[in-house]
Amino acid sequence: MTKPEPGKLMRPQRKLRDGIHVPKVTLAHGGGGKAMRDLIDDVFVSVFDNPVLAPLEDQARVSLSELALHGDRLAFTSDSFVVDPLEFPGGDIGKLAICGTVNDLAVGGAKPLFLSCSAIIEEGVAVALLRKLARSMAEAAAAAGVAIVTGDTKVVGHGACDKLFINTSGVGVIRAGVDLGAHRAETGDAILVNGLLGDHGAAILVARGDLHLETPIESDCAALNGLIDTLLDACPEVKFIRDATRGGIATVLNEIAEASGVGIEIDERAVPLRDEVKGFCEILGLDPLYLANEGKIVLVAPAALAEKARAALASHPLGRDAAIVGHVTAGPAGRVVMQTKFGGKRVVDMLVGEQLPRIC
Amino acid sequence: MTKPEPGKLMRPQRKLRDGIHVPKVTLAHGGGGKAMRDLIDDVFVSVFDNPVLAPLEDQARVSLSELALHGDRLAFTSDSFVVDPLEFPGGDIGKLAICGTVNDLAVGGAKPLFLSCSAIIEEGVAVALLRKLARSMAEAAAAAGVAIVTGDTKVVGHGACDKLFINTSGVGVIRAGVDLGAHRAETGDAILVNGLLGDHGAAILVARGDLHLETPIESDCAALNGLIDTLLDACPEVKFIRDATRGGIATVLNEIAEASGVGIEIDERAVPLRDEVKGFCEILGLDPLYLANEGKIVLVAPAALAEKARAALASHPLGRDAAIVGHVTAGPAGRVVMQTKFGGKRVVDMLVGEQLPRIC
């Protein structure tokens, strides 16, 4: 964003002292008319370009028989992204909005296919920043093998939203025979994660600058559909997968325990944590089990297949630090406990208040 | 919102002088933990309840063979709603968010089936208001025959958004044989609308209270899938349908003229307008062709079928005032003109700036 790119169809809104014109979004860009279409063409369509989006009708259209090539059930999901700041080490709101929705489809065993992108933009945001974030979305979508096929743009007055919110919704197709559900955990099943926990939460908190900390921690923001394909190809018996975003793995573990009416016990020594995240949590008194991730899954596998599932995860670049972190117990139903490194046990409750607002 | 309802799972956040506790949304409700789940259960799940939503996995799942009963192509669309004020004569943001996305599917010839609901909520919003708006969504969805099957809730700090934004995305199935597109207009085709124009735009502007005007105008906010079914059953040869929302019918007409490389001529005397909207526009110097609608479609039909299409629309309660407003001309390509009631002609250009921000 150092040097503004030429605003193809935008009039400059502000003149800087050095004479460079910085085109900004105005309310006119949200009016539904020519200015809006120019902004959409300039910022979004130019980089999202694909044959389904191209006609820009009110809805994208895809043949059902084409979808049926990938499986037997449609998966449909939606997520809004309000992360603050918009750009952070390891990613930005654009990459996050793509990866988040791709992951919400993939954890259901679906092949993610089509995404929407709906932006709510605050008057005054630099068009160059929007372009940069849209490019980031386009790159993340291409890397994940999904197409952005429909969308919407709203502009609100200065102060009516904080810079930019993005909603992505997604459709995918669930492969035949896969049946993943939080209610399927049984006593003895193994609990796994695909790698180091808490990086996203720590990276965002540091990026806000309030803590006056410097760390090399980057967000783990990544599309996990490739990893999950690898896992399900090797081990289709996996019973449940969920990405551990807001609320961290503690929240996912509690959801499994409650939905299946089982207990869960994890071993603190087995939970993979980066030293920097450990240190960060110690300084701030945070529990890494509650820190947000954007590239981590928790999964439940039958005990006999735990090592096979771990090895499958570890064979993929996004699962190198995969670990078996615990197992399902008979109960008490809904109770998650952690065997601490000191030999004691403590309850890992569901997060009650907020830990970090606007983490995703 | 005069008397707060009992907060099932919410602790009171503020005590009023009269001793009534008004539960408010706090940042804790966006943290991904127990408070968030309680809010979602309390406000949304309790009224959206349906078998697809019930499991609350990260994605809704629907069998493709079930979808294929309705047609041969999937339609997918997304829209964010930032309307100000949240409640207005004839509707509220909840009803609008359902009708808007139902209509975006229906104008493509699709049967709308499943919607998502993603809310971005400002800290401090009363839980009772959210409940009321969620009920409004549930009622509108039930009336339109769609199910809300997935969603997301984010909470941002005070001042980071203006009360509440809602994104709805939707999937539907396009009936076999229907092929609607803005590129299909040909010289001689008729242009129709299903009723009185501009009500939504006028209602919102009055509801903001800045104008110190009192009018009986209500938003025309309505789900049009039933009307469009009636139309396409009677007249499957219709070539194009679009809902005339932001930017009004002027914008839709320009889009048709451009996409089809044709001209369009409309007759001012044929454009159906409520006397109150006419007066409102005269006082404020607004052009009703650019006023937003939320229950109006523009459609293109072969000339020979124009009257049949009009009669089909008029047979439905939401099309009682349907009219043939103009026709497609050979050109100049992309040019829309209006024959005025005084006998002259004027160009109806695409809206260049904004007319009314945050109209939907």
XYZ file of C-alpha atoms in Angstrom:
720
model
C 0.000 0.000 0.000
C 2.964 2.374 -0.200
C 2.227 3.523 -3.696
C -1.385 3.615 -4.796
C -2.164 1.842 -8.021
C -3.898 3.809 -10.741
C -7.630 3.899 -9.955
C -9.060 2.636 -13.215
C -12.494 4.078 -12.781
C -12.287 5.839 -9.471
C -11.963 9.575 -8.980
C -9.312 10.544 -6.455
C -10.908 11.545 -3.154
C -7.993 13.009 -1.270
C -4.740 14.645 -2.215
C -1.721 13.854 -0.086
C 0.981 16.423 0.540
C 3.302 14.714 -1.886
C 0.731 15.015 -4.618
C -0.195 11.342 -4.889
C -3.906 10.776 -5.268
C -5.266 8.011 -3.030
C -8.622 6.747 -4.297
C -10.961 5.999 -1.415
C -14.279 4.218 -1.234
C -17.231 6.603 -1.014
C -20.906 6.039 -0.291
C -21.492 6.328 -4.047
C -19.747 2.974 -4.376
C -22.572 1.347 -2.438
C -25.467 2.924 -4.311
C -26.162 0.088 -6.701
C -25.260 2.117 -9.787
C -22.312 2.654 -12.034
C -19.775 3.579 -9.333
C -20.570 0.357 -7.506
C -20.261 -1.775 -10.592
C -16.974 -0.135 -11.472
C -15.628 -0.811 -7.981
C -16.771 -4.442 -8.123
C -15.242 -4.895 -11.581
C -12.034 -3.127 -10.593
C -11.449 -4.760 -7.211
C -13.172 -8.132 -7.264
C -14.195 -9.410 -10.693
C -10.785 -8.657 -12.214
C -9.065 -11.058 -9.811
C -11.845 -13.581 -9.056
C -12.489 -14.137 -12.735
C -13.992 -17.526 -13.582
C -16.671 -18.770 -15.967
C -19.399 -19.103 -13.313
C -18.875 -15.584 -11.933
C -18.503 -13.977 -15.335
C -22.186 -13.450 -16.208
C -22.707 -11.571 -12.875
C -26.329 -12.565 -12.586
C -27.906 -12.390 -9.146
C -26.997 -16.027 -8.594
C -24.289 -18.454 -9.696
C -25.518 -21.544 -11.537
C -23.935 -24.989 -11.544
C -25.197 -28.247 -12.987
C -26.298 -30.784 -10.360
C -24.942 -33.668 -12.410
C -21.505 -32.050 -12.301
C -21.768 -31.771 -8.520
C -22.752 -35.451 -8.282
C -19.348 -36.410 -9.691
C -17.853 -35.459 -6.319
C -20.227 -37.207 -3.944
C -23.799 -37.596 -2.839
C -24.588 -34.730 -0.448
C -24.346 -30.967 -0.720
C -22.591 -29.133 2.142
C -23.434 -25.464 2.726
C -21.775 -23.121 5.212
C -21.367 -19.412 5.984
C -18.965 -17.314 8.054
C -18.404 -13.606 8.575
C -14.903 -12.281 9.202
C -14.332 -9.196 11.349
C -10.684 -9.752 12.268
C -8.757 -6.778 13.619
C -6.228 -5.865 12.236
C -7.028 -6.589 8.567
C -3.434 -7.662 7.890
C -1.330 -9.715 10.293
C 1.753 -11.951 10.194
C 0.834 -15.039 8.190
C -2.265 -13.679 6.510
C -4.980 -11.082 6.165
C -8.780 -10.954 6.281
C -8.973 -12.047 2.630
C -6.937 -15.221 3.047
C -8.711 -15.920 6.351
C -12.162 -15.560 4.754
C -11.297 -18.113 2.068
C -9.499 -20.609 4.315
C -12.145 -20.392 7.050
C -15.004 -21.347 4.767
C -12.993 -23.930 2.826
C -12.176 -25.544 6.178
C -15.778 -25.473 7.401
C -16.704 -27.488 4.296
C -13.692 -29.800 4.397
C -14.175 -30.830 8.049
C -17.555 -32.255 7.021
C -15.817 -34.494 4.486
C -16.857 -32.220 1.619
C -14.859 -31.191 -1.391
C -15.143 -27.366 -1.283
C -16.181 -26.079 -4.719
C -17.815 -22.648 -4.795
C -17.562 -19.644 -2.515
C -19.365 -16.315 -2.294
C -17.687 -13.087 -1.203
C -19.813 -10.356 0.385
C -17.965 -7.273 1.565
C -19.173 -4.534 3.905
C -16.826 -1.605 3.405
C -16.474 1.558 5.488
C -16.492 4.815 3.556
C -12.916 6.098 3.312
C -11.105 2.764 2.971
C -8.364 2.984 0.332
C -9.239 1.225 -2.905
C -5.642 -0.020 -3.102
C -6.101 -1.875 0.197
C -9.285 -3.511 -1.106
C -7.446 -4.560 -4.258
C -4.653 -6.092 -2.221
C -7.087 -8.026 -0.003
C -9.118 -9.185 -3.019
C -5.903 -10.468 -4.621
C -5.153 -12.312 -1.415
C -8.622 -13.917 -1.595
C -8.081 -14.875 -5.218
C -4.708 -16.456 -4.441
C -6.056 -18.373 -1.443
C -9.031 -19.583 -3.497
C -6.792 -20.740 -6.346
C -4.504 -22.550 -3.903
C -7.482 -24.313 -2.303
C -9.022 -25.195 -5.677
C -12.270 -23.263 -5.147
C -13.944 -20.624 -7.322
C -15.509 -17.404 -6.007
C -18.721 -17.374 -7.995
C -21.036 -14.773 -6.495
C -20.926 -11.859 -4.121
C -22.174 -8.544 -2.903
C -20.739 -5.175 -1.912
C -22.178 -2.753 0.614
C -20.669 0.567 1.641
C -21.573 2.149 4.980
C -20.759 5.620 6.263
C -17.631 6.502 8.189
C -17.899 4.989 11.674
C -20.698 2.553 10.784
C -18.270 -0.365 10.468
C -14.596 -0.821 11.247
C -12.941 -0.696 7.786
C -13.993 -4.025 6.257
C -16.007 -7.109 7.102
C -16.147 -10.062 4.706
C -18.681 -12.858 4.608
C -17.849 -15.975 2.658
C -20.378 -18.724 2.215
C -19.521 -21.961 0.512
C -20.936 -25.038 -1.123
C -19.183 -28.341 -1.520
C -20.027 -31.964 -2.035
C -19.535 -34.669 0.599
C -17.908 -37.837 -0.687
C -20.106 -40.919 -0.568
C -19.597 -43.166 2.449
C -18.100 -40.496 4.698
C -20.201 -39.765 7.786
C -18.554 -37.386 10.216
C -20.368 -36.205 13.327
C -19.659 -34.866 16.819
C -22.024 -37.490 18.258
C -19.941 -40.462 17.062
C -17.179 -40.546 19.699
C -17.038 -43.732 21.791
C -15.020 -44.807 24.818
C -11.477 -45.629 23.772
C -11.431 -43.516 20.595
C -8.316 -41.446 20.060
C -8.224 -37.629 19.874
C -5.701 -36.111 17.449
C -4.624 -32.671 16.275
C -2.657 -31.884 13.114
C -0.034 -29.614 14.634
C 1.105 -26.736 16.828
C -1.748 -24.942 18.562
C -2.541 -21.297 19.259
C -0.476 -19.576 16.566
C -3.382 -17.601 15.069
C -4.638 -16.229 18.378
C -1.152 -15.243 19.492
C -0.277 -13.652 16.128
C -3.435 -11.504 16.088
C -3.003 -10.346 19.649
C 0.594 -9.327 18.966
C -0.357 -7.664 15.666
C -2.756 -5.337 17.486
C 0.285 -3.727 19.060
C -1.319 -3.128 22.460
C 0.959 -5.621 24.164
C 4.258 -4.072 23.092
C 5.538 -7.597 22.506
C 7.589 -8.781 19.589
C 7.337 -12.414 18.607
C 8.069 -14.354 15.428
C 4.662 -16.084 15.716
C 2.649 -16.130 12.482
C -0.979 -17.094 12.011
C -1.385 -20.727 10.934
C -4.158 -19.629 8.523
C -4.343 -22.342 5.843
C -6.851 -24.233 3.726
C -6.997 -27.761 5.098
C -8.950 -29.527 2.350
C -5.806 -31.151 0.939
C -4.756 -32.405 4.368
C -8.245 -33.750 5.078
C -8.317 -35.502 1.681
C -5.041 -37.210 2.572
C -6.420 -38.201 5.957
C -9.749 -39.569 4.684
C -8.088 -41.418 1.808
C -5.845 -43.245 4.289
C -8.369 -43.551 7.073
C -12.017 -43.216 5.997
C -13.051 -44.586 9.413
C -12.322 -41.201 11.046
C -15.461 -40.320 13.001
C -15.312 -36.568 13.395
C -13.213 -33.581 12.321
C -13.563 -29.966 13.334
C -11.340 -26.939 12.852
C -10.430 -25.448 16.229
C -10.978 -21.730 15.584
C -12.534 -19.318 18.120
C -12.468 -20.946 21.546
C -9.562 -23.228 20.586
C -9.372 -26.988 20.982
C -10.932 -26.751 24.454
C -14.228 -25.721 22.865
C -14.160 -28.468 20.245
C -13.341 -31.111 22.860
C -16.253 -29.953 25.013
C -18.577 -30.074 22.020
C -17.543 -33.650 21.238
C -17.910 -34.730 24.872
C -21.347 -33.193 25.083
C -22.659 -34.378 21.699
C -21.455 -37.961 22.265
C -22.271 -38.134 25.977
C -18.720 -39.195 26.806
C -15.716 -37.893 28.711
C -12.428 -36.842 27.142
C -8.984 -36.959 28.700
C -6.024 -35.213 27.118
C -2.384 -35.316 28.112
C -0.733 -31.906 28.504
C 2.668 -33.315 27.475
C 1.220 -34.512 24.164
C -0.342 -31.165 23.167
C 1.928 -29.686 20.485
C 2.847 -26.083 21.273
C 5.492 -23.815 19.854
C 7.889 -22.546 22.556
C 7.040 -18.970 21.597
C 3.310 -19.622 22.126
C 4.050 -21.284 25.478
C 6.054 -18.240 26.539
C 3.419 -15.856 25.188
C 0.691 -17.628 27.175
C 2.788 -17.671 30.342
C 3.482 -13.919 30.133
C -0.171 -13.058 29.523
C -1.806 -15.716 31.670
C -3.629 -17.216 28.678
C -4.475 -20.883 28.271
C -3.279 -22.146 24.869
C -6.127 -24.666 24.751
C -8.493 -21.703 24.234
C -6.356 -19.808 21.717
C -7.779 -19.599 18.205
C -6.288 -21.549 15.312
C -7.004 -21.139 11.617
C -5.162 -24.157 10.279
C -5.744 -26.796 12.921
C -8.225 -29.622 13.232
C -9.229 -31.852 16.111
C -10.301 -35.331 15.090
C -11.720 -38.487 16.602
C -10.519 -41.862 15.294
C -11.032 -45.428 16.489
C -8.162 -46.360 18.843
C -6.840 -49.076 16.524
C -6.468 -46.540 13.712
C -5.000 -43.687 15.757
C -1.432 -44.194 14.625
C -2.510 -44.693 11.014
C -4.441 -41.399 11.146
C -1.494 -39.622 12.767
C 0.891 -40.919 10.115
C -1.493 -39.831 7.338
C -1.656 -36.321 8.785
C 2.117 -36.225 9.270
C 2.670 -37.152 5.613
C 1.155 -33.791 4.593
C 3.012 -30.482 5.006
C 0.146 -29.074 7.101
C 0.223 -32.055 9.464
C 3.933 -32.453 10.164
C 3.485 -31.955 13.919
C 0.340 -34.076 14.177
C -0.135 -35.765 17.541
C -2.438 -38.092 19.432
C -3.354 -35.823 22.347
C -5.857 -37.889 24.280
C -8.696 -40.350 24.270
C -12.394 -40.685 24.880
C -13.466 -41.991 28.300
C -16.729 -43.437 29.568
C -17.497 -40.234 31.445
C -18.679 -38.274 33.266
C -20.558 -37.315 30.097
C -19.549 -33.889 28.792
C -16.456 -33.626 31.008
C -13.054 -32.836 29.464
C -10.034 -33.255 31.733
C -6.328 -32.727 31.187
C -3.612 -34.795 32.771
C -1.104 -32.034 33.583
C 2.630 -32.360 33.160
C 2.914 -32.311 36.939
C 0.814 -35.455 37.267
C -2.461 -33.833 38.384
C -5.731 -33.495 36.545
C -7.742 -30.391 35.794
C -11.084 -29.801 34.156
C -10.947 -28.126 30.726
C -14.248 -26.301 30.720
C -15.932 -24.567 27.835
C -14.785 -20.960 27.474
C -17.273 -18.897 29.451
C -16.433 -15.265 28.624
C -14.440 -13.829 25.761
C -10.753 -14.460 25.457
C -9.961 -12.302 22.444
C -12.602 -10.377 20.517
C -12.404 -10.091 16.716
C -9.940 -12.925 16.329
C -11.479 -14.050 13.025
C -39.002 -3.771 22.786
C -40.860 -1.983 25.579
C -40.689 -4.841 28.025
C -37.618 -7.071 27.869
C -38.311 -10.768 27.677
C -36.758 -13.033 30.272
C -33.136 -13.764 29.252
C -33.126 -17.540 29.263
C -29.394 -17.922 29.477
C -28.131 -14.379 29.589
C -27.105 -12.518 32.691
C -28.548 -9.000 32.926
C -25.951 -6.437 31.855
C -27.562 -3.217 32.990
C -30.108 -2.256 35.550
C -32.601 0.417 34.559
C -33.960 2.866 37.069
C -37.268 1.064 37.217
C -35.527 -2.143 38.153
C -36.074 -4.006 34.863
C -32.990 -5.902 33.694
C -32.219 -5.457 30.006
C -29.853 -8.163 28.747
C -27.377 -6.769 26.245
C -24.944 -8.461 23.907
C -21.378 -8.343 25.211
C -18.063 -9.241 23.610
C -18.215 -12.508 25.557
C -21.053 -13.525 23.243
C -18.622 -13.510 20.326
C -15.840 -15.469 21.969
C -16.681 -18.867 20.557
C -17.461 -20.359 23.947
C -20.435 -21.038 26.134
C -21.866 -17.505 26.142
C -21.880 -17.495 22.335
C -23.543 -20.855 22.089
C -26.171 -19.823 24.608
C -26.887 -16.648 22.629
C -27.145 -18.593 19.358
C -29.424 -21.185 20.968
C -31.524 -18.525 22.663
C -31.914 -16.107 19.767
C -31.529 -18.082 16.556
C -31.757 -21.856 16.927
C -34.925 -21.657 19.017
C -36.837 -19.969 16.181
C -35.001 -21.305 13.083
C -35.388 -24.888 14.265
C -35.369 -27.458 11.472
C -33.853 -30.916 11.002
C -30.918 -29.730 8.856
C -29.881 -26.979 11.292
C -30.409 -29.098 14.405
C -27.038 -30.909 14.491
C -25.196 -27.522 14.358
C -22.174 -28.949 12.613
C -19.951 -26.492 10.750
C -21.936 -27.145 7.587
C -25.480 -28.094 6.632
C -25.830 -31.310 4.635
C -28.475 -32.138 2.045
C -28.760 -35.084 -0.311
C -28.075 -34.225 -3.964
C -30.748 -36.641 -5.142
C -33.290 -34.713 -3.080
C -32.166 -31.489 -4.739
C -32.497 -33.083 -8.176
C -36.236 -33.485 -7.599
C -36.555 -29.737 -8.088
C -34.500 -29.228 -11.242
C -31.116 -29.677 -12.854
C -28.914 -26.766 -11.744
C -27.872 -25.432 -8.367
C -28.234 -21.677 -7.819
C -26.067 -20.006 -5.162
C -26.232 -16.388 -4.027
C -25.167 -14.118 -1.161
C -26.186 -10.702 0.129
C -25.312 -8.587 3.145
C -27.913 -6.320 4.723
C -26.906 -3.081 6.434
C -30.245 -1.256 6.287
C -30.668 1.739 8.570
C -32.969 1.809 10.558
C -33.253 -1.868 11.546
C -37.054 -1.627 11.731
C -39.199 0.325 9.281
C -42.798 0.412 8.071
C -43.455 -2.819 6.204
C -40.508 -4.781 7.528
C -37.196 -4.989 9.328
C -33.658 -6.149 8.563
C -34.629 -9.745 9.351
C -37.506 -9.943 6.884
C -35.430 -8.037 4.329
C -32.490 -10.440 4.669
C -34.735 -13.430 3.985
C -36.776 -11.888 1.160
C -33.709 -10.406 -0.553
C -31.910 -13.716 -0.867
C -35.059 -15.690 -1.682
C -35.666 -13.201 -4.503
C -32.080 -13.388 -5.794
C -32.594 -17.141 -6.204
C -36.129 -16.935 -7.566
C -35.288 -14.409 -10.317
C -32.903 -17.019 -11.746
C -35.781 -19.459 -12.060
C -34.670 -21.351 -8.968
C -36.774 -22.801 -6.213
C -35.160 -21.293 -3.078
C -34.487 -24.062 -0.554
C -31.812 -23.339 2.057
C -30.512 -20.114 3.564
C -27.663 -19.237 5.891
C -27.841 -16.440 8.459
C -24.605 -14.745 9.569
C -24.986 -11.886 12.007
C -22.434 -9.240 12.958
C -23.673 -7.686 16.194
C -22.452 -4.555 17.954
C -21.715 -4.912 21.641
C -24.572 -3.373 23.622
C -27.458 -4.350 21.333
C -30.428 -5.549 23.377
C -30.927 -9.304 23.251
C -34.688 -8.706 23.060
C -34.229 -6.806 19.780
C -32.166 -9.664 18.351
C -34.868 -12.121 19.376
C -37.521 -10.020 17.680
C -35.507 -9.755 14.449
C -34.701 -13.472 14.482
C -38.413 -14.234 14.856
C -39.068 -11.972 11.904
C -36.500 -13.957 9.880
C -38.084 -17.235 10.931
C -41.549 -16.036 9.938
C -40.364 -14.717 6.564
C -38.498 -17.975 5.898
C -41.532 -20.072 6.768
C -43.750 -17.925 4.543
C -41.305 -18.305 1.632
C -40.917 -22.043 2.175
C -37.157 -21.952 2.868
C -35.173 -23.339 5.806
C -32.352 -21.498 7.582
C -29.826 -24.287 7.894
C -26.477 -22.776 8.883
C -25.064 -19.552 10.227
C -22.513 -17.645 12.195
C -22.464 -14.975 14.887
C -19.774 -12.381 15.423
C -19.781 -9.654 18.065
C -17.689 -6.510 17.606
C -16.961 -3.766 20.113
C -19.080 -0.690 20.606
C -18.639 1.592 17.587
C -17.124 -1.107 15.329
C -20.432 -1.696 13.532
C -23.781 0.059 13.547
C -25.953 -2.267 15.668
C -26.498 -5.235 13.363
C -25.555 -6.436 9.895
C -26.951 -9.693 8.520
C -25.635 -11.759 5.650
C -27.886 -14.360 4.117
C -26.633 -16.711 1.456
C -28.885 -19.148 -0.290
C -29.018 -22.241 -2.413
C -31.845 -23.283 -4.641
C -32.459 -25.466 -7.658
C -33.290 -24.128 -11.115
C -36.150 -25.910 -12.838
C -35.182 -27.812 -15.977
C -35.783 -25.946 -19.226
C -35.774 -22.449 -17.733
C -32.943 -20.266 -19.044
C -33.103 -16.694 -17.849
C -30.380 -14.206 -18.729
C -29.829 -10.472 -19.133
C -28.291 -11.128 -22.558
C -31.475 -12.581 -24.060
C -33.475 -9.412 -24.811
C -34.284 -8.861 -28.504
C -35.869 -6.028 -30.440
C -39.602 -6.005 -29.884
C -39.588 -7.848 -26.540
C -41.822 -6.384 -23.860
C -40.611 -5.014 -20.513
C -42.888 -5.585 -17.519
C -42.929 -4.850 -13.818
C -45.110 -6.529 -11.193
C -46.396 -3.431 -9.429
C -45.980 -0.038 -7.809
C -42.384 1.160 -7.714
C -40.224 2.929 -5.144
C -42.067 2.037 -1.938
C -39.053 0.553 -0.171
C -36.729 3.474 -0.865
C -39.329 6.013 0.180
C -40.279 4.082 3.339
C -36.665 3.805 4.510
C -35.918 7.441 3.859
C -38.991 8.519 5.815
C -38.233 6.031 8.619
C -34.851 7.687 9.225
C -36.733 10.704 10.472
C -34.344 13.276 8.993
C -36.946 14.516 6.539
C -39.645 15.365 9.081
C -42.156 13.923 6.631
C -45.057 11.682 7.479
C -46.295 9.324 4.807
C -48.311 6.109 4.870
C -45.744 4.480 2.526
C -44.601 1.024 3.619
C -41.719 -1.015 2.252
C -42.840 -3.510 -0.402
C -40.436 -6.083 1.099
C -41.777 -9.501 0.053
C -40.584 -12.922 -1.068
C -41.391 -13.212 -4.759
C -40.801 -16.923 -5.342
C -44.529 -17.682 -5.370
C -45.205 -14.895 -7.865
C -42.350 -16.042 -10.091
C -43.603 -19.648 -9.951
C -47.003 -18.428 -11.128
C -45.379 -16.428 -13.918
C -43.090 -19.206 -15.154
C -45.850 -21.811 -14.968
C -48.007 -19.659 -17.238
C -45.249 -18.295 -19.396
C -42.019 -20.335 -19.375
C -40.830 -18.342 -22.402
C -39.966 -15.343 -20.158
C -36.379 -14.420 -21.003
C -35.129 -12.536 -18.003
C -36.230 -11.544 -14.502
C -34.442 -9.372 -11.995
C -35.501 -7.812 -8.715
C -35.104 -4.030 -8.885
C -33.441 -3.289 -5.531
C -30.636 -0.725 -5.033
C -30.550 1.562 -8.046
C -34.202 0.862 -8.905
C -35.599 -0.238 -12.252
C -33.363 2.263 -14.067
C -30.328 0.183 -13.114
C -31.916 -3.119 -14.179
C -33.028 -1.661 -17.515
C -29.511 -0.384 -18.189
C -28.056 -3.774 -17.339
C -30.412 -5.499 -19.771
C -29.684 -2.965 -22.527
C -25.968 -3.383 -22.057
C -25.883 -7.178 -21.700
C -28.116 -7.707 -24.759
C -26.641 -4.896 -26.873
C -30.096 -3.380 -27.405
C -31.992 -0.197 -26.604
C -34.955 0.026 -24.240
C -37.817 2.500 -24.361
C -40.250 2.873 -21.498
C -43.401 4.955 -21.291
C -43.649 7.197 -18.227
C -47.454 6.946 -18.214
C -47.246 3.149 -17.945
C -44.871 3.097 -14.948
C -46.985 2.178 -11.893
C -46.400 4.601 -9.025
C -48.323 5.209 -5.837
C -49.518 8.843 -5.555
C -47.671 9.150 -2.238
C -44.389 8.059 -3.848
C -44.948 10.499 -6.723
C -45.474 13.312 -4.222
C -42.524 12.189 -2.108
C -40.239 12.229 -5.142
C -41.495 15.639 -6.253
C -40.851 17.181 -2.823
C -37.345 15.728 -2.577
C -36.342 15.938 -6.216
C -35.825 12.170 -6.437
C -36.417 10.075 -9.548
C -38.671 7.097 -8.721
C -36.963 5.008 -11.412
C -33.887 4.935 -9.161
C -35.714 4.290 -5.881
C -35.071 0.891 -4.298
C -37.727 -1.816 -4.258
C -37.707 -5.048 -2.270
C -40.721 -6.734 -3.790
C -40.555 -5.752 -7.443
C -39.212 -7.473 -10.523
C -38.465 -6.264 -14.020
C -38.920 -8.876 -16.703
C -38.406 -9.343 -20.407
C -40.954 -11.378 -22.385
C -41.483 -11.954 -26.100
C -43.950 -9.333 -27.421
C -46.570 -11.917 -28.322
C -46.639 -13.173 -24.736
C -46.540 -9.800 -23.000
C -50.221 -9.723 -22.122
C -50.172 -13.353 -21.022
C -47.224 -12.608 -18.707
C -48.967 -9.502 -17.342
C -52.149 -11.452 -16.666
C -50.163 -14.204 -14.909
C -48.490 -11.624 -12.655
C -51.806 -9.872 -12.008
C -53.400 -13.151 -10.911
C -51.053 -13.215 -7.891
C -51.509 -10.913 -4.867
C -47.964 -9.553 -5.297
C -48.588 -8.707 -8.963
C -51.979 -7.000 -8.827
C -50.595 -3.771 -10.322
C -48.405 -5.467 -12.934
C -47.854 -3.441 -16.096
C -46.170 -3.540 -19.465
C -43.919 -0.487 -19.135
C -41.937 -0.541 -22.359
C -40.208 -2.528 -25.054
C -36.817 -3.427 -26.420
C -35.576 -1.398 -29.414
C -32.823 -2.025 -31.929
C -30.617 0.574 -30.290
C -28.480 2.501 -29.755
C -27.090 -0.448 -27.817
C -27.075 0.112 -24.059
C -29.343 3.175 -24.235
C -32.491 3.376 -22.096
C -34.934 6.186 -22.902
C -38.231 7.202 -21.395
C -41.138 8.664 -23.337
C -42.287 11.329 -20.876
C -45.894 12.125 -20.151
C -45.334 15.465 -21.871
C -44.434 13.747 -25.127
C -40.668 14.212 -24.994
C -37.935 11.646 -24.492
C -35.183 11.555 -21.929
C -32.259 9.240 -21.362
C -32.506 7.038 -18.252
C -28.865 6.600 -17.401
C -27.337 4.266 -14.890
C -27.201 5.757 -11.414
C -23.798 7.388 -11.133
C -23.432 8.399 -7.483
C -25.380 7.232 -4.499
C -29.003 8.042 -4.098
C -29.629 6.641 -0.641
C -26.961 4.852 1.375
C -27.840 1.799 3.496
C -31.178 1.211 1.809
C -30.869 -2.587 2.129
